[in-house]
CSV table of N, CA and C in Angstrom, one decimal:
chain,number,residue,atom,x,y,z
A,1,MET,N,125.4,63.4,98.6
A,1,MET,CA,123.9,63.6,97.8
A,1,MET,C,123.0,63.3,98.8
A,2,ASN,N,121.5,64.3,98.4
A,2,ASN,CA,120.5,64.2,98.8
A,2,ASN,C,119.6,63.4,98.1
A,3,LEU,N,118.2,63.0,98.5
A,3,LEU,CA,117.6,62.4,97.5
A,3,LEU,C,116.7,63.4,96.3
A,4,ILE,N,117.0,64.7,96.4
A,4,ILE,CA,116.6,65.5,95.5
A,4,ILE,C,117.3,65.8,94.2
A,5,ALA,N,118.7,65.6,94.5
A,5,ALA,CA,119.8,65.9,93.4
A,5,ALA,C,119.4,65.4,92.3
A,6,PRO,N,119.1,63.8,92.4
A,6,PRO,CA,119.2,63.0,91.1
A,6,PRO,C,117.9,63.4,90.4
A,7,LEU,N,116.5,64.0,90.8
A,7,LEU,CA,115.5,64.0,90.1
A,7,LEU,C,115.3,65.7,89.7
A,8,LEU,N,116.1,66.5,89.9
A,8,LEU,CA,116.5,67.6,89.4
A,8,LEU,C,117.2,68.4,88.3
A,9,SER,N,116.6,68.3,87.3
A,9,SER,CA,117.8,68.5,86.1
A,9,SER,C,117.8,70.0,86.1
A,10,PRO,N,119.0,70.5,85.7
A,10,PRO,CA,119.2,72.3,85.4
A,10,PRO,C,118.2,72.8,84.6
A,11,ASP,N,117.5,72.1,83.5
A,11,ASP,CA,116.4,72.8,82.6
A,11,ASP,C,115.2,72.8,83.4
A,12,ASN,N,115.1,72.4,84.7
A,12,ASN,CA,113.7,72.3,85.5
A,12,ASN,C,113.9,73.5,86.4
A,13,VAL,N,114.8,74.4,86.4
A,13,VAL,CA,115.0,75.5,87.4
A,13,VAL,C,114.4,76.6,86.7
A,14,LEU,N,113.2,77.4,87.2
A,14,LEU,CA,113.0,78.6,86.6
A,14,LEU,C,112.7,79.8,87.8
A,15,VAL,N,113.6,80.6,87.5
A,15,VAL,CA,113.9,81.9,88.5
A,15,VAL,C,113.1,83.1,88.1
A,16,ASP,N,112.5,83.7,89.0
A,16,ASP,CA,111.6,85.2,88.7
A,16,ASP,C,110.6,84.9,87.7
A,17,LEU,N,109.8,84.0,87.7
A,17,LEU,CA,108.9,83.7,86.8
A,17,LEU,C,107.7,84.8,87.4
A,18,ASP,N,107.0,85.5,86.6
A,18,ASP,CA,105.8,86.5,86.9
A,18,ASP,C,104.7,85.6,86.5
A,19,ALA,N,103.8,85.3,87.5
A,19,ALA,CA,102.8,84.3,87.5
A,19,ALA,C,101.7,84.9,88.6
A,20,SER,N,100.5,85.0,88.2
A,20,SER,CA,99.6,85.8,89.3
A,20,SER,C,98.8,84.9,90.1
A,21,SER,N,98.7,83.5,89.6
A,21,SER,CA,98.1,82.6,90.6
A,21,SER,C,98.5,81.2,90.5
A,22,LYS,N,97.9,80.1,91.5
A,22,LYS,CA,98.4,79.0,91.3
A,22,LYS,C,98.3,78.2,89.8
A,23,LYS,N,97.1,78.6,89.3
A,23,LYS,CA,96.7,78.4,87.8
A,23,LYS,C,97.8,78.5,86.9
A,24,ARG,N,98.4,79.6,87.0
A,24,ARG,CA,99.5,80.2,86.0
A,24,ARG,C,100.7,79.6,86.4
A,25,VAL,N,101.1,79.2,87.6
A,25,VAL,CA,102.3,78.4,88.3
A,25,VAL,C,102.5,76.9,87.6
A,26,PHE,N,101.0,76.2,87.8
A,26,PHE,CA,100.7,74.7,87.3
A,26,PHE,C,100.8,74.8,86.2
A,27,GLU,N,100.4,76.0,85.2
A,27,GLU,CA,100.7,75.9,83.5
A,27,GLU,C,101.9,76.2,83.4
A,28,GLN,N,102.8,76.8,83.8
A,28,GLN,CA,104.3,76.8,83.6
A,28,GLN,C,105.0,75.6,83.9
A,29,ALA,N,104.6,75.2,85.3
A,29,ALA,CA,105.1,73.6,85.5
A,29,ALA,C,105.1,72.8,84.6
A,30,GLY,N,103.6,72.6,83.9
A,30,GLY,CA,103.6,71.8,82.9
A,30,GLY,C,104.3,71.9,81.4
A,31,LEU,N,104.6,73.2,81.1
A,31,LEU,CA,105.6,73.5,80.0
A,31,LEU,C,107.0,72.8,80.2
A,32,ILE,N,107.3,73.2,81.7
A,32,ILE,CA,108.8,72.7,82.2
A,32,ILE,C,108.6,71.2,81.6
A,33,PHE,N,107.7,70.6,82.3
A,33,PHE,CA,107.9,69.2,82.5
A,33,PHE,C,107.7,68.4,80.7
A,34,GLU,N,106.6,69.2,79.9
A,34,GLU,CA,106.5,69.0,78.8
A,34,GLU,C,107.8,69.0,77.6
A,35,ASN,N,108.5,70.1,78.0
A,35,ASN,CA,109.6,70.7,77.2
A,35,ASN,C,110.9,69.9,77.7
A,36,ASN,N,111.0,69.3,79.0
A,36,ASN,CA,112.2,68.7,79.3
A,36,ASN,C,112.0,67.3,79.6
A,37,GLN,N,110.8,66.8,79.9
A,37,GLN,CA,110.6,65.3,80.1
A,37,GLN,C,109.8,64.6,79.2
A,38,SER,N,109.2,65.4,78.4
A,38,SER,CA,108.1,64.9,77.6
A,38,SER,C,106.9,64.3,78.1
A,39,ILE,N,106.6,65.2,79.3
A,39,ILE,CA,105.5,64.7,79.9
A,39,ILE,C,104.2,65.7,79.4
A,40,GLY,N,103.2,65.2,79.2
A,40,GLY,CA,101.9,66.3,78.7
A,40,GLY,C,101.6,67.5,79.6
A,41,ARG,N,101.8,68.6,79.1
A,41,ARG,CA,101.6,69.7,80.0
A,41,ARG,C,100.0,69.6,80.8
A,42,SER,N,98.9,69.0,80.0
A,42,SER,CA,97.7,69.1,80.6
A,42,SER,C,97.5,68.1,81.4
A,43,VAL,N,98.7,66.9,81.6
A,43,VAL,CA,98.5,65.8,82.5
A,43,VAL,C,99.0,66.2,83.7
A,44,VAL,N,100.5,67.2,83.6
A,44,VAL,CA,100.9,67.5,84.8
A,44,VAL,C,99.9,68.7,85.6
A,45,PHE,N,99.4,69.4,84.8
A,45,PHE,CA,98.4,70.4,85.4
A,45,PHE,C,97.3,69.7,86.0
A,46,ASP,N,96.6,68.6,85.4
A,46,ASP,CA,95.5,68.1,86.2
A,46,ASP,C,95.8,67.3,87.3
A,47,SER,N,97.2,66.9,87.5
A,47,SER,CA,97.7,66.0,88.6
A,47,SER,C,97.7,67.0,89.7
A,48,LEU,N,98.3,68.3,89.4
A,48,LEU,CA,98.7,69.0,90.4
A,48,LEU,C,97.4,70.0,90.8
A,49,PHE,N,96.3,70.2,89.9
A,49,PHE,CA,95.2,70.6,90.3
A,49,PHE,C,94.3,69.4,91.2
A,50,ALA,N,94.4,68.4,91.1
A,50,ALA,CA,93.7,67.2,91.5
A,50,ALA,C,94.3,67.2,93.0
A,51,ARG,N,95.7,67.5,93.3
A,51,ARG,CA,96.1,67.1,94.5
A,51,ARG,C,95.8,68.5,95.3
A,52,GLU,N,95.7,69.5,94.6
A,52,GLU,CA,95.5,70.8,95.2
A,52,GLU,C,94.0,70.7,96.0
A,53,ARG,N,93.3,70.1,95.3
A,53,ARG,CA,91.7,70.1,95.7
A,53,ARG,C,91.7,69.3,97.1
A,54,LEU,N,92.6,68.5,97.2
A,54,LEU,CA,92.6,68.0,98.6
A,54,LEU,C,92.9,68.6,99.7
A,55,GLY,N,93.9,69.6,99.4
A,55,GLY,CA,94.4,70.7,100.5
A,55,GLY,C,95.5,71.4,100.0
A,56,SER,N,95.9,72.8,100.5
A,56,SER,CA,96.7,73.3,99.8
A,56,SER,C,98.3,72.7,100.2
A,57,THR,N,99.1,72.7,99.4
A,57,THR,CA,100.3,72.0,99.5
A,57,THR,C,101.4,73.1,100.0
A,58,GLY,N,100.8,74.5,100.0
A,58,GLY,CA,101.7,75.4,100.9
A,58,GLY,C,102.2,75.0,102.3
A,59,LEU,N,103.5,74.9,102.4
A,59,LEU,CA,104.1,74.8,103.6
A,59,LEU,C,104.2,76.1,104.8
A,60,GLY,N,104.1,77.0,104.2
A,60,GLY,CA,104.3,78.1,105.2
A,60,GLY,C,105.5,78.9,104.7
A,61,GLN,N,106.0,79.9,105.2
A,61,GLN,CA,107.3,80.7,105.0
A,61,GLN,C,107.8,81.0,103.9
A,62,GLY,N,106.6,81.0,102.8
A,62,GLY,CA,106.5,81.4,101.5
A,62,GLY,C,106.8,80.4,100.5
A,63,VAL,N,106.9,79.1,100.9
A,63,VAL,CA,107.3,77.9,100.1
A,63,VAL,C,105.7,76.7,99.7
A,64,ALA,N,105.7,76.3,98.9
A,64,ALA,CA,105.1,75.1,98.4
A,64,ALA,C,105.6,74.2,97.8
A,65,ILE,N,105.1,72.8,98.0
A,65,ILE,CA,105.4,71.8,97.4
A,65,ILE,C,104.2,71.3,96.7
A,66,PRO,N,103.7,71.5,95.6
A,66,PRO,CA,102.7,70.9,94.8
A,66,PRO,C,103.3,69.5,94.1
A,67,HIS,N,102.3,68.6,94.4
A,67,HIS,CA,103.0,67.5,94.0
A,67,HIS,C,101.7,66.7,93.2
A,68,GLY,N,102.1,65.8,92.5
A,68,GLY,CA,101.4,64.9,91.7
A,68,GLY,C,101.5,63.5,90.8
A,69,ARG,N,100.6,62.4,91.1
A,69,ARG,CA,101.2,61.5,90.6
A,69,ARG,C,100.8,61.1,89.1
A,70,ILE,N,101.9,60.6,88.3
A,70,ILE,CA,101.5,60.5,87.0
A,70,ILE,C,101.6,59.1,86.3
A,71,LYS,N,100.8,58.7,85.5
A,71,LYS,CA,100.7,57.4,85.2
A,71,LYS,C,101.5,57.2,84.2
A,72,GLY,N,102.4,56.1,83.9
A,72,GLY,CA,103.2,55.8,82.9
A,72,GLY,C,104.7,56.4,83.3
A,73,LEU,N,104.9,57.2,84.4
A,73,LEU,CA,106.3,57.8,84.9
A,73,LEU,C,107.3,57.0,85.3
A,74,LYS,N,108.2,56.5,85.0
A,74,LYS,CA,109.0,55.7,85.5
A,74,LYS,C,109.9,55.9,86.8
A,75,ASP,N,110.2,57.3,86.9
A,75,ASP,CA,110.8,57.8,88.2
A,75,ASP,C,110.6,59.3,88.4
A,76,ALA,N,110.6,59.7,89.8
A,76,ALA,CA,110.0,60.6,90.4
A,76,ALA,C,111.1,61.9,89.5
A,77,THR,N,110.4,63.0,89.4
A,77,THR,CA,111.3,64.0,88.8
A,77,THR,C,110.7,65.5,89.5
A,78,GLY,N,111.4,66.6,89.4
A,78,GLY,CA,110.8,67.8,90.1
A,78,GLY,C,111.6,68.6,89.1
A,79,ALA,N,110.8,70.1,89.8
A,79,ALA,CA,111.0,71.4,89.2
A,79,ALA,C,111.1,72.6,90.2
A,80,VAL,N,112.1,73.5,90.1
A,80,VAL,CA,111.9,74.5,91.2
A,80,VAL,C,111.8,75.6,90.3
A,81,ILE,N,110.6,76.4,91.1
A,81,ILE,CA,110.1,77.9,90.4
A,81,ILE,C,110.2,78.7,91.5
A,82,ARG,N,110.9,79.9,91.3
A,82,ARG,CA,110.9,80.8,92.1
A,82,ARG,C,110.0,82.1,91.5
A,83,LEU,N,109.2,82.6,92.3
A,83,LEU,CA,108.3,83.6,91.5
A,83,LEU,C,108.8,85.2,91.6
A,84,SER,N,108.7,85.9,90.9
A,84,SER,CA,109.0,87.4,91.1
A,84,SER,C,108.3,88.1,91.9
A,85,THR,N,106.9,87.8,92.4
A,85,THR,CA,106.2,88.3,93.3
A,85,THR,C,105.3,87.2,94.2
A,86,PRO,N,105.1,87.1,95.1
A,86,PRO,CA,104.6,86.0,95.7
A,86,PRO,C,103.2,85.9,95.3
A,87,ILE,N,102.2,84.6,95.7
A,87,ILE,CA,101.1,84.7,95.2
A,87,ILE,C,100.5,83.9,96.4
A,88,PRO,N,99.0,84.3,96.6
A,88,PRO,CA,98.1,83.5,97.4
A,88,PRO,C,98.2,82.0,97.0
A,89,PHE,N,98.3,81.1,98.5
A,89,PHE,CA,98.2,79.6,98.2
A,89,PHE,C,97.8,78.8,99.4
A,90,ASP,N,96.9,79.6,99.9
A,90,ASP,CA,96.3,79.1,101.3
A,90,ASP,C,97.4,78.0,102.2
A,91,ALA,N,98.6,78.8,102.3
A,91,ALA,CA,99.1,78.1,103.4
A,91,ALA,C,99.0,78.3,104.5
A,92,PRO,N,99.6,77.4,105.7
A,92,PRO,CA,99.1,77.4,106.9
A,92,PRO,C,99.3,78.8,107.6
A,93,ASP,N,100.3,79.2,107.3
A,93,ASP,CA,100.6,80.4,108.1
A,93,ASP,C,99.9,81.8,107.3
A,94,GLY,N,99.1,81.5,106.3
A,94,GLY,CA,98.4,82.7,105.4
A,94,GLY,C,99.3,83.6,104.5
A,95,LYS,N,100.7,83.0,104.7
A,95,LYS,CA,101.7,84.0,103.7
A,95,LYS,C,101.6,83.5,102.5
A,96,PRO,N,101.7,84.2,101.5
A,96,PRO,CA,102.0,84.0,99.9
A,96,PRO,C,103.3,83.5,99.9
A,97,VAL,N,103.1,82.4,98.5
A,97,VAL,CA,104.3,81.6,98.2
A,97,VAL,C,104.9,82.2,97.0
A,98,SER,N,106.3,82.3,97.5
A,98,SER,CA,107.3,82.6,95.8
A,98,SER,C,108.2,81.7,95.8
A,99,LEU,N,108.1,80.5,96.4
A,99,LEU,CA,109.3,79.6,96.1
A,99,LEU,C,108.5,78.0,96.3
A,100,LEU,N,108.8,77.4,95.0
A,100,LEU,CA,107.8,76.2,94.7
A,100,LEU,C,109.0,75.1,94.5
A,101,PHE,N,108.7,73.9,94.8
A,101,PHE,CA,109.5,72.7,94.2
A,101,PHE,C,108.4,72.0,93.8
A,102,VAL,N,107.9,71.5,92.5
A,102,VAL,CA,107.2,70.6,91.9
A,102,VAL,C,107.5,69.3,91.7
A,103,LEU,N,107.0,68.3,92.3
A,103,LEU,CA,107.2,67.1,92.5
A,103,LEU,C,106.4,66.2,91.7
A,104,LEU,N,106.9,65.1,90.8
A,104,LEU,CA,105.8,64.5,90.1
A,104,LEU,C,106.4,63.0,90.3
A,105,VAL,N,105.5,62.0,90.6
A,105,VAL,CA,106.1,60.5,90.9
A,105,VAL,C,105.5,59.6,90.0
A,106,PRO,N,105.7,58.6,89.8
A,106,PRO,CA,105.0,57.5,89.4
A,106,PRO,C,103.9,57.2,89.8
A,107,GLU,N,102.9,56.7,89.4
A,107,GLU,CA,101.5,56.6,89.9
A,107,GLU,C,101.6,55.6,91.1
A,108,GLN,N,102.2,54.5,91.2
A,108,GLN,CA,102.4,53.8,92.2
A,108,GLN,C,103.4,54.0,93.3
A,109,ALA,N,104.4,54.8,92.9
A,109,ALA,CA,105.0,55.5,94.3
A,109,ALA,C,104.4,55.8,95.5
A,110,THR,N,105.0,55.0,96.2
A,110,THR,CA,104.6,55.4,98.1
A,110,THR,C,105.4,55.6,98.7
A,111,GLU,N,106.3,54.7,99.1
A,111,GLU,CA,107.5,55.3,100.2
A,111,GLU,C,108.5,56.0,99.9
A,112,HIS,N,108.8,55.9,98.7
A,112,HIS,CA,109.9,56.9,98.0
A,112,HIS,C,109.1,58.1,98.0
A,113,HIS,N,107.8,58.4,97.4
A,113,HIS,CA,107.2,59.7,97.5
A,113,HIS,C,107.3,60.2,98.8
A,114,LEU,N,106.8,59.6,99.7
A,114,LEU,CA,106.9,60.2,101.2
A,114,LEU,C,108.2,60.6,101.8
A,115,GLN,N,109.1,59.8,101.3
A,115,GLN,CA,110.6,60.1,101.3
A,115,GLN,C,111.1,61.5,100.9
A,116,LEU,N,110.8,61.7,99.6
A,116,LEU,CA,111.0,62.9,99.0
A,116,LEU,C,110.5,63.9,99.6
A,117,LEU,N,109.0,63.8,100.0
A,117,LEU,CA,108.2,65.0,100.5
A,117,LEU,C,109.1,65.6,102.1
A,118,SER,N,109.5,64.5,102.5
A,118,SER,CA,110.1,64.6,103.9
A,118,SER,C,111.5,65.3,103.8
A,119,GLU,N,111.7,65.2,103.0
A,119,GLU,CA,113.3,65.7,102.5
A,119,GLU,C,113.1,67.2,102.0
A,120,LEU,N,112.3,67.2,101.3
A,120,LEU,CA,111.8,68.6,100.7
A,120,LEU,C,111.2,69.4,102.1
A,121,ALA,N,110.7,68.9,103.0
A,121,ALA,CA,110.1,69.8,104.0
A,121,ALA,C,111.3,70.0,105.0
A,122,GLN,N,112.2,69.1,105.2
A,122,GLN,CA,113.3,69.1,106.0
A,122,GLN,C,114.0,70.6,105.2
A,123,LEU,N,114.5,70.5,104.3
A,123,LEU,CA,115.1,71.5,103.4
A,123,LEU,C,114.7,72.7,103.4
A,124,PHE,N,113.1,72.8,103.4
A,124,PHE,CA,112.5,74.0,103.1
A,124,PHE,C,112.3,74.5,104.6
A,125,SER,N,112.4,73.7,105.7
A,125,SER,CA,112.6,74.4,107.2
A,125,SER,C,113.8,74.9,107.5
A,126,ASP,N,115.1,74.9,106.7
A,126,ASP,CA,116.4,75.5,107.2
A,126,ASP,C,115.9,77.2,106.3
A,127,SER,N,116.0,78.1,107.4
A,127,SER,CA,115.7,79.3,107.0
A,127,SER,C,116.9,79.9,106.4
A,128,ALA,N,118.1,79.4,106.7
A,128,ALA,CA,119.5,80.1,105.7
A,128,ALA,C,119.2,79.5,104.5
A,129,PHE,N,118.8,78.4,104.0
A,129,PHE,CA,118.6,77.6,103.0
A,129,PHE,C,117.9,78.7,102.0
A,130,ARG,N,116.6,78.6,102.8
A,130,ARG,CA,115.4,79.7,101.8
A,130,ARG,C,116.0,80.9,101.3
A,131,GLU,N,116.5,81.5,102.4
A,131,GLU,CA,117.6,82.7,102.2
A,131,GLU,C,118.3,83.0,100.9
A,132,ARG,N,119.5,81.8,100.9
A,132,ARG,CA,120.1,81.8,99.9
A,132,ARG,C,119.6,81.5,98.5
A,133,VAL,N,118.2,80.7,98.5
A,133,VAL,CA,117.7,80.4,97.6
A,133,VAL,C,116.9,81.8,96.7
A,134,ALA,N,116.3,82.6,97.9
A,134,ALA,CA,115.7,83.8,97.5
A,134,ALA,C,116.8,85.2,96.8
A,135,GLU,N,118.3,84.8,97.2
A,135,GLU,CA,119.1,85.7,96.8
A,135,GLU,C,120.1,85.3,95.5
A,136,ALA,N,119.8,83.9,95.4
A,136,ALA,CA,120.6,83.7,94.2
A,136,ALA,C,120.3,84.1,92.8
A,137,THR,N,121.6,84.3,92.1
A,137,THR,CA,121.1,85.1,91.0
A,137,THR,C,120.7,84.8,89.8
A,138,ASP,N,120.7,83.2,89.7
A,138,ASP,CA,120.3,82.7,88.5
A,138,ASP,C,119.9,81.3,88.7
A,139,ALA,N,119.4,80.6,87.6
A,139,ALA,CA,118.9,79.3,87.8
A,139,ALA,C,119.9,78.3,88.2
A,140,ALA,N,121.2,78.3,87.7
A,140,ALA,CA,122.3,77.7,88.1
A,140,ALA,C,122.6,77.8,89.3
A,141,ALA,N,122.5,78.6,90.1
A,141,ALA,CA,122.6,79.0,91.3
A,141,ALA,C,121.7,78.3,92.3
A,142,VAL,N,120.5,78.3,91.8
A,142,VAL,CA,119.5,77.9,92.3
A,142,VAL,C,119.7,76.2,92.6
A,143,HIS,N,119.7,75.8,91.2
A,143,HIS,CA,120.0,74.3,91.1
A,143,HIS,C,121.1,73.7,91.9
A,144,ALA,N,122.4,74.8,92.1
A,144,ALA,CA,123.4,74.0,92.8
A,144,ALA,C,123.1,74.1,94.4
A,145,LEU,N,122.1,75.1,95.0
A,145,LEU,CA,121.8,75.1,96.0
A,145,LEU,C,121.1,73.4,96.7
A,146,PHE,N,120.2,73.3,95.5
A,146,PHE,CA,119.1,72.2,95.8
A,146,PHE,C,120.0,70.8,95.6
A,147,THR,N,121.0,70.9,95.0
A,147,THR,CA,122.1,69.6,94.5
A,147,THR,C,123.0,69.3,95.6
A,148,THR,N,123.4,70.3,96.2
A,148,THR,CA,124.4,70.2,97.3
A,148,THR,C,123.8,70.3,98.7
A,149,TRP,N,122.4,70.3,99.0
A,149,TRP,CA,122.0,70.9,100.3
A,149,TRP,C,122.6,70.1,101.2
A,150,GLY,N,122.1,68.7,101.0
A,150,GLY,CA,122.6,67.5,102.1
A,150,GLY,C,124.0,67.7,102.8
A,151,ALA,N,125.0,67.9,102.0
A,151,ALA,CA,126.4,68.4,102.3
A,151,ALA,C,126.4,69.7,103.2
A,152,ALA,N,126.0,70.4,102.5
A,152,ALA,CA,126.2,72.2,103.2
A,152,ALA,C,125.5,72.0,104.2
A,153,HIS,N,124.2,71.6,104.4
A,153,HIS,CA,123.5,71.3,105.7
A,153,HIS,C,124.3,70.5,106.7
A,154,ALA,N,124.6,69.3,106.5
A,154,ALA,CA,125.6,68.5,107.2
A,154,ALA,C,126.8,69.7,107.9
A,155,ALA,N,127.5,70.2,107.0
A,155,ALA,CA,128.8,71.0,107.6
A,155,ALA,C,128.1,72.3,108.3
A,156,ASP,N,127.0,73.0,108.0
A,156,ASP,CA,126.5,74.0,108.8
A,156,ASP,C,126.1,73.4,110.2
A,157,GLN,N,125.4,72.0,110.2
A,157,GLN,CA,125.1,71.8,111.6
A,157,GLN,C,126.4,71.4,112.4
A,158,ARG,N,127.4,71.1,111.7
A,158,ARG,CA,128.9,70.6,112.5
A,158,ARG,C,129.3,72.2,113.1
A,159,ARG,N,129.3,73.2,112.3
A,159,ARG,CA,129.9,74.4,112.6
A,159,ARG,C,129.0,74.9,113.9
A,160,ALA,N,127.6,74.9,113.7
A,160,ALA,CA,126.9,75.5,114.8
A,160,ALA,C,127.0,74.8,116.1
A,161,ALA,N,127.2,73.5,116.1
A,161,ALA,CA,127.8,72.3,117.6
A,161,ALA,C,128.8,72.9,117.6
A,162,LEU,N,129.8,73.4,117.3
A,162,LEU,CA,131.3,73.7,117.9
A,162,LEU,C,131.4,74.9,118.7
């Protein structure tokens, strides 16, 4: 199991969202967390935007990891959003973003927060994984890709070594 699996509820996966900007994506993320984890949508939106003002959370290759700290949150939680049309995100490679992992962590989280971001960066650096997510037909398939990534990634690496 990977670090991401326990914090990604199947209800927190949204595929083919039609959003025209970061603002619209962050609003939708707020709705996801409000509806499924009872975290106020404005709290989520404000946290994500505050972090984004410090610098883009776009990684490149069409991927972003917007993240924020939430006062009173007990455990980290996440959501996956796949957009129907990529949006500008000020990523280092200049490419628009179509795949986002929205990460919320407790206000005081430090080491665990960094471990989660590191694992997400590693996961998204896997081009085969990004392709499988892009081709997945529904939210359940996307959820399965994220929650089984560690085992599948290790098997792929073993096959490549042979």
